[in-house]
mmCIF file of C-alpha atoms in Angstrom:
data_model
loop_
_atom_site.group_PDB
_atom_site.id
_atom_site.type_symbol
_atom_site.label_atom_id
_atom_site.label_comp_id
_atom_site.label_asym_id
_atom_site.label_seq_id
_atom_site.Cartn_x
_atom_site.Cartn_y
_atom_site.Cartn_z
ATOM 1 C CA UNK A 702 -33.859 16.176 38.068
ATOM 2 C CA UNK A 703 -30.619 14.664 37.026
ATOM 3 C CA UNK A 704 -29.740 11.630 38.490
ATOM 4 C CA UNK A 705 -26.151 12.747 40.525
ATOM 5 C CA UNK A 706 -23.830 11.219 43.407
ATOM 6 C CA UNK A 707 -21.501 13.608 45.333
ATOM 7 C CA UNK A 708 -19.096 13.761 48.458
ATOM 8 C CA UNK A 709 -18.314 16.703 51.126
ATOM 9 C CA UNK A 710 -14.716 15.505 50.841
ATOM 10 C CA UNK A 711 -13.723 15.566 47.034
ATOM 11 C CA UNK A 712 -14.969 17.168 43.756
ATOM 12 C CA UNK A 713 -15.586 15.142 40.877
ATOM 13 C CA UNK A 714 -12.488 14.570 39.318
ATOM 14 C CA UNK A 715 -10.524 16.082 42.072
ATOM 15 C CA UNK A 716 -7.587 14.046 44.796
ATOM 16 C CA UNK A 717 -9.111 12.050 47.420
ATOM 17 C CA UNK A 718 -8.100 13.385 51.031
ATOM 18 C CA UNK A 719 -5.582 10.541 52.664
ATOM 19 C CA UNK A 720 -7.971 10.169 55.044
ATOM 20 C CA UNK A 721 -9.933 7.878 52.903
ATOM 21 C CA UNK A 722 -6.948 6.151 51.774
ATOM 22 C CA UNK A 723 -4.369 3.427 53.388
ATOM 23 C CA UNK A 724 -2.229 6.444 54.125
ATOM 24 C CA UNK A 725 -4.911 7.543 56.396
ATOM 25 C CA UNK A 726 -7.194 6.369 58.377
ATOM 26 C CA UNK A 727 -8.612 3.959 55.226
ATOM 27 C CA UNK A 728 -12.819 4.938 56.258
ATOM 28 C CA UNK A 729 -15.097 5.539 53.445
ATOM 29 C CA UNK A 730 -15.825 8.896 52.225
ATOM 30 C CA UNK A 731 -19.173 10.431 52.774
ATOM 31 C CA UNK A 732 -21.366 10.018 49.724
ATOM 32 C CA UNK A 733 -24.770 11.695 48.781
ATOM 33 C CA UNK A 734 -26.846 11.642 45.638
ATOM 34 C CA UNK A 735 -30.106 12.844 44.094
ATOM 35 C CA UNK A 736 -32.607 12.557 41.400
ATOM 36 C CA UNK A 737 -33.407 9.205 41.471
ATOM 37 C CA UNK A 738 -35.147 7.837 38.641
ATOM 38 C CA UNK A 739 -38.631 7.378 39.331
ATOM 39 C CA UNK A 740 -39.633 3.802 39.603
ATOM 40 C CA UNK A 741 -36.893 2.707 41.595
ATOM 41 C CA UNK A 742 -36.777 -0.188 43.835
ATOM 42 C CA UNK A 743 -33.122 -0.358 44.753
ATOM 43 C CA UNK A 744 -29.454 1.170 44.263
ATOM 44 C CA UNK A 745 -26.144 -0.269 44.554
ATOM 45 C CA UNK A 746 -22.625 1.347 44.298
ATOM 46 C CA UNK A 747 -19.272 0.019 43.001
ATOM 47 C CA UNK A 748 -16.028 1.828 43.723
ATOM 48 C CA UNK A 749 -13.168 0.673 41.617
ATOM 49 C CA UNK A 750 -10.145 1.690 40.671
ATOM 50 C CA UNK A 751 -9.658 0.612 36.197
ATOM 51 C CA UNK A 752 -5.450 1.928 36.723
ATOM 52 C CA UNK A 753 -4.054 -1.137 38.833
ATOM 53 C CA UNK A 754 -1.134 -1.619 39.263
ATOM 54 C CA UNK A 755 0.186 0.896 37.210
ATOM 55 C CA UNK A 756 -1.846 4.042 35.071
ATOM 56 C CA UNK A 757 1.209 3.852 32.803
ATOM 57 C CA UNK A 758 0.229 0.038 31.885
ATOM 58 C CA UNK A 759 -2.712 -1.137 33.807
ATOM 59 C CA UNK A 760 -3.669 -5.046 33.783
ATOM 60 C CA UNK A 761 -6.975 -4.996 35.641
ATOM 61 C CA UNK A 762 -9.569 -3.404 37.688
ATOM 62 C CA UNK A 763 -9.113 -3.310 41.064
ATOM 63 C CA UNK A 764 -12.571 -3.177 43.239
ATOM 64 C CA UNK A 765 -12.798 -1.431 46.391
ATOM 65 C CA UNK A 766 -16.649 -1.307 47.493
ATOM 66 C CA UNK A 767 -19.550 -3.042 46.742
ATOM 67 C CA UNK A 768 -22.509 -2.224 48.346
ATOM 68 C CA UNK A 769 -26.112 -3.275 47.255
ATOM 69 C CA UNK A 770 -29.810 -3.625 48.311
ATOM 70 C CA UNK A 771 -29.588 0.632 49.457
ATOM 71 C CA UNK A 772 -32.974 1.499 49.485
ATOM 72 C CA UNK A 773 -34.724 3.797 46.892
ATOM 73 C CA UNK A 774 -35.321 6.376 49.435
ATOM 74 C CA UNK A 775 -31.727 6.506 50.726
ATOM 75 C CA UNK A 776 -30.204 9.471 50.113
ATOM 76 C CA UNK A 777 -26.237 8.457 50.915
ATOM 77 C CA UNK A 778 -24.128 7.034 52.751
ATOM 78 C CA UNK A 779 -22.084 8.746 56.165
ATOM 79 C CA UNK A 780 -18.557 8.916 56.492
ATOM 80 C CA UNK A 781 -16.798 5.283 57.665
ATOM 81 C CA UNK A 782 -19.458 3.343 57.063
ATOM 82 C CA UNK A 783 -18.056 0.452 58.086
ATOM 83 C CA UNK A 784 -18.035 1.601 61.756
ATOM 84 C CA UNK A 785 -21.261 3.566 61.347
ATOM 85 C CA UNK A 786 -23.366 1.361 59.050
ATOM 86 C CA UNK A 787 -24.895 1.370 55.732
ATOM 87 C CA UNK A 788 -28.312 2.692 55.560
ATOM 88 C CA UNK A 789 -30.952 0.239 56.567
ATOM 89 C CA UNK A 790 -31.726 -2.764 54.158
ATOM 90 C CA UNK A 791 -28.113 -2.575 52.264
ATOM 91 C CA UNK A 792 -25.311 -5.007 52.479
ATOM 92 C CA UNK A 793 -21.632 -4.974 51.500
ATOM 93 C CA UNK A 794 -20.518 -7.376 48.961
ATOM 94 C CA UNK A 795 -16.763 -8.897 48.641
ATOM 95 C CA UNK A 796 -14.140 -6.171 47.507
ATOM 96 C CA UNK A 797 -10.731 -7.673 45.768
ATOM 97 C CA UNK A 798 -9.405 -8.206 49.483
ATOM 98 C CA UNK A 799 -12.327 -10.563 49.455
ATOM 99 C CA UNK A 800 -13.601 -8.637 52.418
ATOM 100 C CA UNK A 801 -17.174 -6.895 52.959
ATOM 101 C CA UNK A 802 -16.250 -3.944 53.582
ATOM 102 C CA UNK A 803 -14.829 -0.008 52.318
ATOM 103 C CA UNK A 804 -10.682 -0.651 51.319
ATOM 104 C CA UNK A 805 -9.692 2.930 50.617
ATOM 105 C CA UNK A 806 -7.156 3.806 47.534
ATOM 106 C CA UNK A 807 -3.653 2.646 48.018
ATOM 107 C CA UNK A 808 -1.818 2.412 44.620
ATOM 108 C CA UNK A 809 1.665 1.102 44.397
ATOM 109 C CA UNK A 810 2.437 3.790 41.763
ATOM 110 C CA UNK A 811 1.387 6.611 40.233
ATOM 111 C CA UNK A 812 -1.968 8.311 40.305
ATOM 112 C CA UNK A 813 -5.230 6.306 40.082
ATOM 113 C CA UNK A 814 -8.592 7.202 39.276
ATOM 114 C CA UNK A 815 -11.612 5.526 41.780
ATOM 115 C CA UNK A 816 -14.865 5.421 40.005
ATOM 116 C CA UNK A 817 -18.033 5.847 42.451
ATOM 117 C CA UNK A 818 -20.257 4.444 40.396
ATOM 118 C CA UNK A 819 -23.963 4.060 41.687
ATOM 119 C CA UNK A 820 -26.817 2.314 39.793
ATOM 120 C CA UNK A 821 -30.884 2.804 39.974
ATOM 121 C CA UNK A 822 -32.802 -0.405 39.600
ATOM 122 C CA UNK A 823 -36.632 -1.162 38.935
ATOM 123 C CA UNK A 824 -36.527 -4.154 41.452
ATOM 124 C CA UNK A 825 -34.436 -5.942 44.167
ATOM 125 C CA UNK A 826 -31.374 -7.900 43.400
ATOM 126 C CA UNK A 827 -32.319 -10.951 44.074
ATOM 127 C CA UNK A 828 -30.027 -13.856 44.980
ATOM 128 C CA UNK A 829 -26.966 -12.239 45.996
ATOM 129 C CA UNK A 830 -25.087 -12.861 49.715
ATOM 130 C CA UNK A 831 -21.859 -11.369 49.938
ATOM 131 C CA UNK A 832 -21.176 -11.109 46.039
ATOM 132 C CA UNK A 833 -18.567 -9.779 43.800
ATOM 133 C CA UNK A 834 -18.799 -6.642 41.556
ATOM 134 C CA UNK A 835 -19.058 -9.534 38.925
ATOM 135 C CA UNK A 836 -22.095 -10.735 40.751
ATOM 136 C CA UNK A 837 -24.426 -7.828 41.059
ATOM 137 C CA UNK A 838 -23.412 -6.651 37.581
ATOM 138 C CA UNK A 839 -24.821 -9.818 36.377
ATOM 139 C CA UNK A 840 -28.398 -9.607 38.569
ATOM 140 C CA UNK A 841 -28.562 -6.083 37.199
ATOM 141 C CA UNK A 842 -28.702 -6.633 33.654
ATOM 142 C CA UNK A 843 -32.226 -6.122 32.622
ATOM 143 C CA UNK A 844 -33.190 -3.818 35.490
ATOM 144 C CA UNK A 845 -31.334 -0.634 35.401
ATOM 145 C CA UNK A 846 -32.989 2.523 35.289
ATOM 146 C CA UNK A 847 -30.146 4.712 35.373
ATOM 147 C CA UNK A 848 -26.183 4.818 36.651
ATOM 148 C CA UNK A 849 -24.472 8.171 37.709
ATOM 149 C CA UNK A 850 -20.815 8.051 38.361
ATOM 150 C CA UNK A 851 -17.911 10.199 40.107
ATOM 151 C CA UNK A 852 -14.386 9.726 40.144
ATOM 152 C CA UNK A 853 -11.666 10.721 42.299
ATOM 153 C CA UNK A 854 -8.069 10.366 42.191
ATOM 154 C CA UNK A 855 -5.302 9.673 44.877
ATOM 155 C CA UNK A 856 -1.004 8.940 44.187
ATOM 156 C CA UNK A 857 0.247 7.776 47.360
ATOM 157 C CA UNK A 858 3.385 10.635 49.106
ATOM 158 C CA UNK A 859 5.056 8.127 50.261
#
């Protein structure tokens, strides 16, 4: 079975409803995935967004998400999770707001792309309280098992 993440709300590689976004009512989308490697201990998932501030001559990545420590046996994560929760055992880590928390697409111009990008590992990160996407990319090296990845894309109509 191949490792895959998915959401009821958006195709891979298709707009993100403004719900999700600053436009809207800024809540996380609902997320699901399957075929987790075999072995694993742990997942984590980073949602950024590589076009900021501009697709036509972007300057740096712009994170959204980080959430780690979602047990091997989760299946997803619900709609608005930071009102509902994160499935039991995983923590948010600091987005570029420097908040814990979901921060939904809001680009000043033109038409991002947000990368969902969720990662398998053969043991628990270790160390980490409230870290970066720098951090936990740095405590995964050496124990990923496999990554999966979706992107969606939002341009702001206003």
């Amino acid at each position: 079975m191949t490792f895959k993440i998915s959401s009821t709300a958006f195709a891979d590689g298709g707009s993100i409803p403004a719900k999700y976004t600053c436009e809207g009512d800024d809540i996380s989308p609902p997320l699901a995935w399957s075929g987790v490697p075999a072995g694993t201990k742990s997942l984590a998932l980073i949602v950024d967004d590589p076009d900021a501030p501009d697709p036509a001559a972007p300057q740096r990545t712009w994170v959204h998400w980080v959430v780690y420590g979602l047990p091997a046996n989760a299946s997803g994560i619900g709609e608005d999770a930071n009102a509902n929760g994160l499935p039991a055992g995983a923590k948010a880590g600091l987005n570029d707001w420097k908040r814990a928390d979901y921060g939904g697409p809001c680009p000043p111009i033109g038409r991002h792309r947000y990368f969902f990008k969720l990662y398998a590992f053969d043991a628990p990160l270790a160390g980490l309280e409230k870290p970066s996407k720098a951090a936990v990319e740095a405590a995964m090296k050496g124990h990923v098992l496999g990554e999966t990845q979706m992107i969606g894309t939002y341009q702001k109509a206003k």
